[in-house]
């Protein structure tokens, strides 16, 4: 039997813009998905059919990379589904990790590309930020120019992403979950539509790219005040792109008096927001009083772990 686990992620800056090839910065978080796989006489996922729509990412991972006999696959996850915390990336990466472990061959760069292809084909349009962060762990930044700490490059059509390792100082991040699961694919498609129609949306995409690089620099020098201001601006721009939600506004407003900054994270349209703060308990309480489910997450250095 093979076993693999992969972390969820939090996008600090750059969601949606990264789909257009702009920079983005994400960190792995200490919520993980585990996948177990063993040879079996029929296909099973959590005791159900591999054809079940719940398992679209697992099925695509199998179709793209496995030509062996049927498998019995079991999934255990701590990452809330569809809430912007990388549940689909983690299940994709952990499934590919378990399949690679069964084959006795794990090449993390190749696996990151396979994971992106799975997300792209299930979602319709995607960037590799979620899957690469789940593969690598720590923090990952997409940059336009290749730096020393490059991990891998991923291309799709005329878009090219250079994924780099980023070292961030330890921070307190408090997540506020709306409990509204919003599928990423339609939100990404709606942003593309808006960018094609509205030049202000195209400008917002470019500004988010600039914010990401400024935000990375602010984190690297431990300037959380500036990092927080940039998060607030990124959140405004994401609203302009049409991916906000009234509950996200409520939680962001509740968190800000106790935080350096707060913004939605992931695809939006529901899902989650997070705040950067030196008083996590105050932020957690404020979000809960505003009606949200709040919890503190830590950054996670471990990416994919897989063993036969
Ligand atoms: C979702 O976590 C992040 C998006 O930018 C989509 C993607 O990058 O694939 C909205």
mmCIF file of C-alpha atoms and ligand atoms in Angstrom:
data_model
loop_
_atom_site.group_PDB
_atom_site.id
_atom_site.type_symbol
_atom_site.label_atom_id
_atom_site.label_comp_id
_atom_site.label_asym_id
_atom_site.label_seq_id
_atom_site.Cartn_x
_atom_site.Cartn_y
_atom_site.Cartn_z
ATOM 1 C CA UNK A 1 0.000 0.000 0.000
ATOM 2 C CA UNK A 2 1.192 3.535 -0.746
ATOM 3 C CA UNK A 3 0.499 6.565 1.427
ATOM 4 C CA UNK A 4 0.934 10.251 0.542
ATOM 5 C CA UNK A 5 0.039 13.521 2.160
ATOM 6 C CA UNK A 6 0.041 17.099 0.889
ATOM 7 C CA UNK A 7 -0.725 20.465 2.508
ATOM 8 C CA UNK A 8 -3.395 23.059 1.814
ATOM 9 C CA UNK A 9 -2.369 26.610 0.944
ATOM 10 C CA UNK A 10 -3.220 30.229 1.520
ATOM 11 C CA UNK A 11 -2.643 32.761 -1.252
ATOM 12 C CA UNK A 12 -1.123 35.875 0.328
ATOM 13 C CA UNK A 13 -1.276 37.964 -2.850
ATOM 14 C CA UNK A 14 -2.044 37.427 -6.518
ATOM 15 C CA UNK A 15 -5.013 35.052 -6.899
ATOM 16 C CA UNK A 16 -6.804 35.409 -10.237
ATOM 17 C CA UNK A 17 -4.016 37.655 -11.605
ATOM 18 C CA UNK A 18 -1.714 34.601 -11.575
ATOM 19 C CA UNK A 19 -4.024 32.809 -14.019
ATOM 20 C CA UNK A 20 -3.008 35.540 -16.526
ATOM 21 C CA UNK A 21 0.693 34.919 -15.793
ATOM 22 C CA UNK A 22 1.115 37.711 -13.189
ATOM 23 C CA UNK A 23 3.129 37.130 -9.968
ATOM 24 C CA UNK A 24 1.509 35.509 -6.912
ATOM 25 C CA UNK A 25 2.701 34.484 -3.446
ATOM 26 C CA UNK A 26 1.280 31.524 -1.502
ATOM 27 C CA UNK A 27 2.214 29.623 1.618
ATOM 28 C CA UNK A 28 1.520 26.012 2.527
ATOM 29 C CA UNK A 29 -0.523 25.679 5.746
ATOM 30 C CA UNK A 30 -0.700 23.076 8.480
ATOM 31 C CA UNK A 31 -3.914 21.438 7.245
ATOM 32 C CA UNK A 32 -3.224 18.325 5.166
ATOM 33 C CA UNK A 33 -4.879 15.740 2.948
ATOM 34 C CA UNK A 34 -3.800 12.091 3.088
ATOM 35 C CA UNK A 35 -4.349 9.576 0.318
ATOM 36 C CA UNK A 36 -3.881 5.791 0.656
ATOM 37 C CA UNK A 37 -3.805 3.544 -2.417
ATOM 38 C CA UNK A 38 -3.458 -0.202 -2.894
ATOM 39 C CA UNK A 39 -4.070 -2.701 -5.684
ATOM 40 C CA UNK A 40 -7.611 -4.079 -5.652
ATOM 41 C CA UNK A 41 -9.960 -6.117 -7.845
ATOM 42 C CA UNK A 42 -12.143 -3.085 -8.714
ATOM 43 C CA UNK A 43 -11.866 0.731 -8.638
ATOM 44 C CA UNK A 44 -13.010 2.237 -5.323
ATOM 45 C CA UNK A 45 -12.600 5.704 -3.778
ATOM 46 C CA UNK A 46 -13.721 5.976 -0.159
ATOM 47 C CA UNK A 47 -15.908 2.944 -0.847
ATOM 48 C CA UNK A 48 -17.638 4.710 -3.802
ATOM 49 C CA UNK A 49 -17.243 4.761 -7.576
ATOM 50 C CA UNK A 50 -14.288 6.553 -9.170
ATOM 51 C CA UNK A 51 -16.886 7.992 -11.593
ATOM 52 C CA UNK A 52 -18.620 9.933 -8.770
ATOM 53 C CA UNK A 53 -18.380 13.686 -9.552
ATOM 54 C CA UNK A 54 -17.004 14.251 -6.006
ATOM 55 C CA UNK A 55 -13.805 12.545 -7.155
ATOM 56 C CA UNK A 56 -13.174 14.465 -10.400
ATOM 57 C CA UNK A 57 -9.583 15.402 -9.391
ATOM 58 C CA UNK A 58 -8.736 11.857 -8.285
ATOM 59 C CA UNK A 59 -10.214 10.382 -11.472
ATOM 60 C CA UNK A 60 -8.288 12.799 -13.701
ATOM 61 C CA UNK A 61 -5.049 12.091 -11.793
ATOM 62 C CA UNK A 62 -5.602 8.365 -12.372
ATOM 63 C CA UNK A 63 -6.533 8.778 -16.056
ATOM 64 C CA UNK A 64 -3.487 10.952 -16.762
ATOM 65 C CA UNK A 65 -0.804 8.965 -14.927
ATOM 66 C CA UNK A 66 -1.884 5.374 -14.128
ATOM 67 C CA UNK A 67 -2.102 2.464 -16.548
ATOM 68 C CA UNK A 68 -1.903 -0.354 -13.995
ATOM 69 C CA UNK A 69 -4.650 -2.523 -12.428
ATOM 70 C CA UNK A 70 -7.597 -1.106 -10.401
ATOM 71 C CA UNK A 71 -6.909 0.559 -7.057
ATOM 72 C CA UNK A 72 -8.667 1.038 -3.779
ATOM 73 C CA UNK A 73 -8.084 4.665 -2.777
ATOM 74 C CA UNK A 74 -8.973 6.249 0.570
ATOM 75 C CA UNK A 75 -8.843 9.999 1.298
ATOM 76 C CA UNK A 76 -8.622 11.724 4.687
ATOM 77 C CA UNK A 77 -8.579 15.521 4.719
ATOM 78 C CA UNK A 78 -8.500 18.338 7.243
ATOM 79 C CA UNK A 79 -8.925 21.003 4.537
ATOM 80 C CA UNK A 80 -12.484 22.362 4.249
ATOM 81 C CA UNK A 81 -13.788 21.800 0.694
ATOM 82 C CA UNK A 82 -14.174 24.684 -1.763
ATOM 83 C CA UNK A 83 -13.114 27.310 0.770
ATOM 84 C CA UNK A 84 -10.045 28.763 -0.905
ATOM 85 C CA UNK A 85 -7.616 26.733 1.188
ATOM 86 C CA UNK A 86 -6.384 24.410 -1.554
ATOM 87 C CA UNK A 87 -8.447 21.262 -0.906
ATOM 88 C CA UNK A 88 -8.515 20.284 -4.596
ATOM 89 C CA UNK A 89 -4.790 20.962 -5.072
ATOM 90 C CA UNK A 90 -3.934 18.889 -1.981
ATOM 91 C CA UNK A 91 -6.081 15.913 -3.021
ATOM 92 C CA UNK A 92 -4.618 16.087 -6.544
ATOM 93 C CA UNK A 93 -1.016 16.235 -5.299
ATOM 94 C CA UNK A 94 -1.513 13.527 -2.656
ATOM 95 C CA UNK A 95 -3.238 11.216 -5.183
ATOM 96 C CA UNK A 96 -0.431 11.714 -7.729
ATOM 97 C CA UNK A 97 2.062 11.148 -4.890
ATOM 98 C CA UNK A 98 0.422 7.844 -3.885
ATOM 99 C CA UNK A 99 0.318 6.673 -7.529
ATOM 100 C CA UNK A 100 3.978 7.622 -8.023
ATOM 101 C CA UNK A 101 4.909 5.811 -4.776
ATOM 102 C CA UNK A 102 3.150 2.666 -6.034
ATOM 103 C CA UNK A 103 5.260 2.930 -9.210
ATOM 104 C CA UNK A 104 8.352 3.432 -7.031
ATOM 105 C CA UNK A 105 9.354 6.693 -8.764
ATOM 106 C CA UNK A 106 8.766 10.235 -7.476
ATOM 107 C CA UNK A 107 10.013 13.190 -9.503
ATOM 108 C CA UNK A 108 8.622 16.269 -7.749
ATOM 109 C CA UNK A 109 9.061 18.641 -10.716
ATOM 110 C CA UNK A 110 7.244 16.249 -13.075
ATOM 111 C CA UNK A 111 4.567 15.669 -10.442
ATOM 112 C CA UNK A 112 4.012 19.457 -10.080
ATOM 113 C CA UNK A 113 3.383 19.645 -13.839
ATOM 114 C CA UNK A 114 1.004 16.654 -13.754
ATOM 115 C CA UNK A 115 -0.867 18.241 -10.817
ATOM 116 C CA UNK A 116 -1.279 21.512 -12.722
ATOM 117 C CA UNK A 117 -2.611 19.615 -15.778
ATOM 118 C CA UNK A 118 -5.185 17.853 -13.570
ATOM 119 C CA UNK A 119 -6.394 21.154 -12.045
ATOM 120 C CA UNK A 120 -6.416 22.884 -15.410
ATOM 121 C CA UNK A 121 -8.492 20.148 -17.035
ATOM 122 C CA UNK A 122 -11.008 19.797 -14.178
ATOM 123 C CA UNK A 123 -11.303 23.559 -13.520
ATOM 124 C CA UNK A 124 -11.243 24.638 -17.176
ATOM 125 C CA UNK A 125 -8.547 27.318 -16.648
ATOM 126 C CA UNK A 126 -6.031 27.515 -13.804
ATOM 127 C CA UNK A 127 -2.565 28.561 -12.722
ATOM 128 C CA UNK A 128 -0.014 26.245 -11.061
ATOM 129 C CA UNK A 129 0.241 28.275 -7.813
ATOM 130 C CA UNK A 130 -2.001 26.010 -5.686
ATOM 131 C CA UNK A 131 -0.637 22.669 -6.872
ATOM 132 C CA UNK A 132 3.016 23.824 -6.834
ATOM 133 C CA UNK A 133 2.665 25.157 -3.263
ATOM 134 C CA UNK A 134 1.119 21.872 -2.171
ATOM 135 C CA UNK A 135 3.968 19.932 -3.844
ATOM 136 C CA UNK A 136 6.802 22.060 -2.509
ATOM 137 C CA UNK A 137 5.513 23.229 0.913
ATOM 138 C CA UNK A 138 6.975 26.413 2.528
ATOM 139 C CA UNK A 139 6.120 29.447 0.430
ATOM 140 C CA UNK A 140 6.072 29.689 -3.346
ATOM 141 C CA UNK A 141 6.255 32.803 -5.482
ATOM 142 C CA UNK A 142 5.508 33.092 -9.184
ATOM 143 C CA UNK A 143 7.912 35.579 -10.777
ATOM 144 C CA UNK A 144 8.388 36.741 -14.321
ATOM 145 C CA UNK A 145 12.214 36.555 -14.199
ATOM 146 C CA UNK A 146 14.108 33.418 -13.235
ATOM 147 C CA UNK A 147 15.861 33.801 -9.850
ATOM 148 C CA UNK A 148 18.334 31.528 -8.011
ATOM 149 C CA UNK A 149 15.603 29.816 -6.051
ATOM 150 C CA UNK A 150 13.611 28.621 -9.069
ATOM 151 C CA UNK A 151 11.790 25.314 -8.531
ATOM 152 C CA UNK A 152 10.306 24.631 -11.959
ATOM 153 C CA UNK A 153 8.683 26.319 -14.944
ATOM 154 C CA UNK A 154 5.194 25.443 -16.156
ATOM 155 C CA UNK A 155 3.714 26.493 -19.501
ATOM 156 C CA UNK A 156 0.258 26.450 -21.037
ATOM 157 C CA UNK A 157 -0.346 28.058 -24.424
ATOM 158 C CA UNK A 158 1.188 31.533 -24.314
ATOM 159 C CA UNK A 159 1.265 31.614 -20.487
ATOM 160 C CA UNK A 160 4.437 30.714 -18.574
ATOM 161 C CA UNK A 161 4.917 30.541 -14.815
ATOM 162 C CA UNK A 162 8.291 30.420 -13.075
ATOM 163 C CA UNK A 163 7.727 28.904 -9.648
ATOM 164 C CA UNK A 164 10.243 29.861 -6.955
ATOM 165 C CA UNK A 165 10.790 28.944 -3.335
ATOM 166 C CA UNK A 166 10.224 31.929 -1.010
ATOM 167 C CA UNK A 167 11.421 32.245 2.592
ATOM 168 C CA UNK A 168 8.907 34.067 4.756
ATOM 169 C CA UNK A 169 9.228 34.938 8.448
ATOM 170 C CA UNK A 170 6.886 33.099 10.832
ATOM 171 C CA UNK A 171 3.547 34.933 10.965
ATOM 172 C CA UNK A 172 0.121 34.637 12.528
ATOM 173 C CA UNK A 173 -2.585 34.079 9.966
ATOM 174 C CA UNK A 174 -6.222 33.840 11.007
ATOM 175 C CA UNK A 175 -8.677 32.353 8.522
ATOM 176 C CA UNK A 176 -12.369 33.311 8.476
ATOM 177 C CA UNK A 177 -14.503 30.820 6.590
ATOM 178 C CA UNK A 178 -17.892 31.892 5.172
ATOM 179 C CA UNK A 179 -19.027 28.258 4.917
ATOM 180 C CA UNK A 180 -20.028 29.014 1.307
ATOM 181 C CA UNK A 181 -18.293 26.627 -1.076
ATOM 182 C CA UNK A 182 -17.782 28.428 -4.379
ATOM 183 C CA UNK A 183 -16.321 26.348 -7.243
ATOM 184 C CA UNK A 184 -13.161 27.922 -8.662
ATOM 185 C CA UNK A 185 -13.743 27.208 -12.395
ATOM 186 C CA UNK A 186 -16.763 29.523 -12.941
ATOM 187 C CA UNK A 187 -15.112 32.351 -10.925
ATOM 188 C CA UNK A 188 -11.919 32.123 -13.002
ATOM 189 C CA UNK A 189 -14.022 32.120 -16.203
ATOM 190 C CA UNK A 190 -16.030 35.176 -15.034
ATOM 191 C CA UNK A 191 -12.802 37.117 -14.321
ATOM 192 C CA UNK A 192 -11.472 36.294 -17.799
ATOM 193 C CA UNK A 193 -14.707 37.591 -19.288
ATOM 194 C CA UNK A 194 -14.526 40.817 -17.287
ATOM 195 C CA UNK A 195 -10.868 41.423 -18.160
ATOM 196 C CA UNK A 196 -11.670 41.036 -21.857
ATOM 197 C CA UNK A 197 -14.552 43.543 -21.617
ATOM 198 C CA UNK A 198 -13.350 46.125 -19.067
ATOM 199 C CA UNK A 199 -9.935 47.889 -19.227
ATOM 200 C CA UNK A 200 -10.206 48.707 -15.472
ATOM 201 C CA UNK A 201 -10.251 44.974 -14.759
ATOM 202 C CA UNK A 202 -7.167 44.466 -16.951
ATOM 203 C CA UNK A 203 -5.432 47.284 -14.985
ATOM 204 C CA UNK A 204 -6.445 45.597 -11.712
ATOM 205 C CA UNK A 205 -4.780 42.351 -12.843
ATOM 206 C CA UNK A 206 -1.523 44.219 -13.553
ATOM 207 C CA UNK A 207 -1.666 46.120 -10.240
ATOM 208 C CA UNK A 208 -2.205 42.855 -8.328
ATOM 209 C CA UNK A 209 0.990 41.548 -9.967
ATOM 210 C CA UNK A 210 2.915 44.616 -8.703
ATOM 211 C CA UNK A 211 1.366 44.303 -5.229
ATOM 212 C CA UNK A 212 2.580 40.700 -5.036
ATOM 213 C CA UNK A 213 6.225 41.630 -5.599
ATOM 214 C CA UNK A 214 5.997 44.597 -3.148
ATOM 215 C CA UNK A 215 4.249 42.318 -0.645
ATOM 216 C CA UNK A 216 6.956 39.666 -0.941
ATOM 217 C CA UNK A 217 9.622 42.324 -0.252
ATOM 218 C CA UNK A 218 7.633 43.619 2.753
ATOM 219 C CA UNK A 219 7.392 40.082 4.190
ATOM 220 C CA UNK A 220 11.090 39.441 3.567
ATOM 221 C CA UNK A 221 12.109 42.506 5.583
ATOM 222 C CA UNK A 222 9.525 41.717 8.309
ATOM 223 C CA UNK A 223 7.508 44.875 7.533
ATOM 224 C CA UNK A 224 4.057 43.532 8.418
ATOM 225 C CA UNK A 225 2.512 47.020 8.400
ATOM 226 C CA UNK A 226 3.316 47.444 4.698
ATOM 227 C CA UNK A 227 2.477 43.789 3.967
ATOM 228 C CA UNK A 228 -0.954 44.386 5.542
ATOM 229 C CA UNK A 229 -1.628 47.622 3.599
ATOM 230 C CA UNK A 230 -0.870 45.757 0.387
ATOM 231 C CA UNK A 231 -3.285 42.971 1.377
ATOM 232 C CA UNK A 232 -6.042 45.545 1.902
ATOM 233 C CA UNK A 233 -5.419 47.007 -1.570
ATOM 234 C CA UNK A 234 -5.306 43.539 -3.163
ATOM 235 C CA UNK A 235 -8.697 42.811 -1.554
ATOM 236 C CA UNK A 236 -10.176 46.002 -3.069
ATOM 237 C CA UNK A 237 -8.929 45.003 -6.515
ATOM 238 C CA UNK A 238 -10.354 41.488 -6.141
ATOM 239 C CA UNK A 239 -13.728 43.092 -5.363
ATOM 240 C CA UNK A 240 -13.364 45.144 -8.529
ATOM 241 C CA UNK A 241 -12.840 41.872 -10.418
ATOM 242 C CA UNK A 242 -16.210 40.699 -9.071
ATOM 243 C CA UNK A 243 -15.079 37.853 -6.786
ATOM 244 C CA UNK A 244 -16.102 39.394 -3.443
ATOM 245 C CA UNK A 245 -18.972 38.361 -1.193
ATOM 246 C CA UNK A 246 -20.921 40.305 1.499
ATOM 247 C CA UNK A 247 -19.820 37.839 4.196
ATOM 248 C CA UNK A 248 -16.166 38.283 3.211
ATOM 249 C CA UNK A 249 -16.649 42.073 3.598
ATOM 250 C CA UNK A 250 -18.159 41.561 7.017
ATOM 251 C CA UNK A 251 -15.296 39.369 8.248
ATOM 252 C CA UNK A 252 -12.588 41.572 6.696
ATOM 253 C CA UNK A 253 -14.141 44.636 8.415
ATOM 254 C CA UNK A 254 -14.345 42.768 11.743
ATOM 255 C CA UNK A 255 -10.707 41.627 11.526
ATOM 256 C CA UNK A 256 -9.032 44.870 10.394
ATOM 257 C CA UNK A 257 -9.065 46.797 13.732
ATOM 258 C CA UNK A 258 -6.896 43.971 15.184
ATOM 259 C CA UNK A 259 -4.817 43.203 12.090
ATOM 260 C CA UNK A 260 -2.098 44.586 9.808
ATOM 261 C CA UNK A 261 -4.336 43.724 6.875
ATOM 262 C CA UNK A 262 -7.029 41.343 5.690
ATOM 263 C CA UNK A 263 -8.213 40.033 2.337
ATOM 264 C CA UNK A 264 -10.097 37.238 0.669
ATOM 265 C CA UNK A 265 -7.935 34.281 -0.312
ATOM 266 C CA UNK A 266 -8.310 31.828 -3.193
ATOM 267 C CA UNK A 267 -11.057 32.121 -5.766
ATOM 268 C CA UNK A 268 -13.492 34.156 -3.590
ATOM 269 C CA UNK A 269 -17.259 34.307 -4.248
ATOM 270 C CA UNK A 270 -17.597 32.914 -0.697
ATOM 271 C CA UNK A 271 -14.796 30.701 0.569
ATOM 272 C CA UNK A 272 -12.400 32.322 3.010
ATOM 273 C CA UNK A 273 -10.610 35.494 4.009
ATOM 274 C CA UNK A 274 -7.577 35.765 6.230
ATOM 275 C CA UNK A 275 -5.897 38.414 8.359
ATOM 276 C CA UNK A 276 -2.231 39.035 9.133
ATOM 277 C CA UNK A 277 -2.033 39.978 12.803
ATOM 278 C CA UNK A 278 0.006 40.071 15.993
ATOM 279 C CA UNK A 279 -3.174 39.427 18.013
ATOM 280 C CA UNK A 280 -4.674 36.217 16.575
ATOM 281 C CA UNK A 281 -7.094 35.673 19.461
ATOM 282 C CA UNK A 282 -8.658 39.145 19.002
ATOM 283 C CA UNK A 283 -9.070 38.546 15.262
ATOM 284 C CA UNK A 284 -10.516 35.072 15.773
ATOM 285 C CA UNK A 285 -13.065 36.387 18.289
ATOM 286 C CA UNK A 286 -14.004 39.356 16.058
ATOM 287 C CA UNK A 287 -14.650 37.107 13.031
ATOM 288 C CA UNK A 288 -16.688 34.663 15.114
ATOM 289 C CA UNK A 289 -18.770 37.531 16.545
ATOM 290 C CA UNK A 290 -19.426 38.593 12.946
ATOM 291 C CA UNK A 291 -20.830 35.091 12.285
ATOM 292 C CA UNK A 292 -17.799 33.366 10.720
ATOM 293 C CA UNK A 293 -15.902 30.204 11.565
ATOM 294 C CA UNK A 294 -12.371 31.323 12.394
ATOM 295 C CA UNK A 295 -9.153 29.442 13.075
ATOM 296 C CA UNK A 296 -5.450 30.170 13.261
ATOM 297 C CA UNK A 297 -3.181 28.476 10.709
ATOM 298 C CA UNK A 298 0.577 28.118 10.740
ATOM 299 C CA UNK A 299 2.804 28.095 7.696
ATOM 300 C CA UNK A 300 3.968 24.581 6.818
ATOM 301 C CA UNK A 301 7.411 23.699 5.543
ATOM 302 C CA UNK A 302 6.562 20.139 4.448
ATOM 303 C CA UNK A 303 5.168 19.693 0.949
ATOM 304 C CA UNK A 304 4.296 16.333 -0.599
ATOM 305 C CA UNK A 305 5.311 13.313 1.469
ATOM 306 C CA UNK A 306 4.884 9.930 -0.147
ATOM 307 C CA UNK A 307 5.988 6.394 0.679
ATOM 308 C CA UNK A 308 5.276 2.954 -0.812
HETATM 309 C C1 LIG B 1 -7.497 29.618 -6.503
HETATM 310 O O1 LIG B 1 -6.956 29.147 -5.275
HETATM 311 C C2 LIG B 1 -6.538 30.578 -7.139
HETATM 312 C C3 LIG B 1 -6.987 31.156 -8.484
HETATM 313 O O2 LIG B 1 -5.999 32.119 -8.859
HETATM 314 C C4 LIG B 1 -7.114 30.082 -9.532
HETATM 315 C C5 LIG B 1 -5.767 29.498 -9.962
HETATM 316 O O3 LIG B 1 -4.727 30.111 -9.756
HETATM 317 O O4 LIG B 1 -5.801 28.406 -10.561
HETATM 318 C C6 LIG B 1 -8.324 31.883 -8.380
#
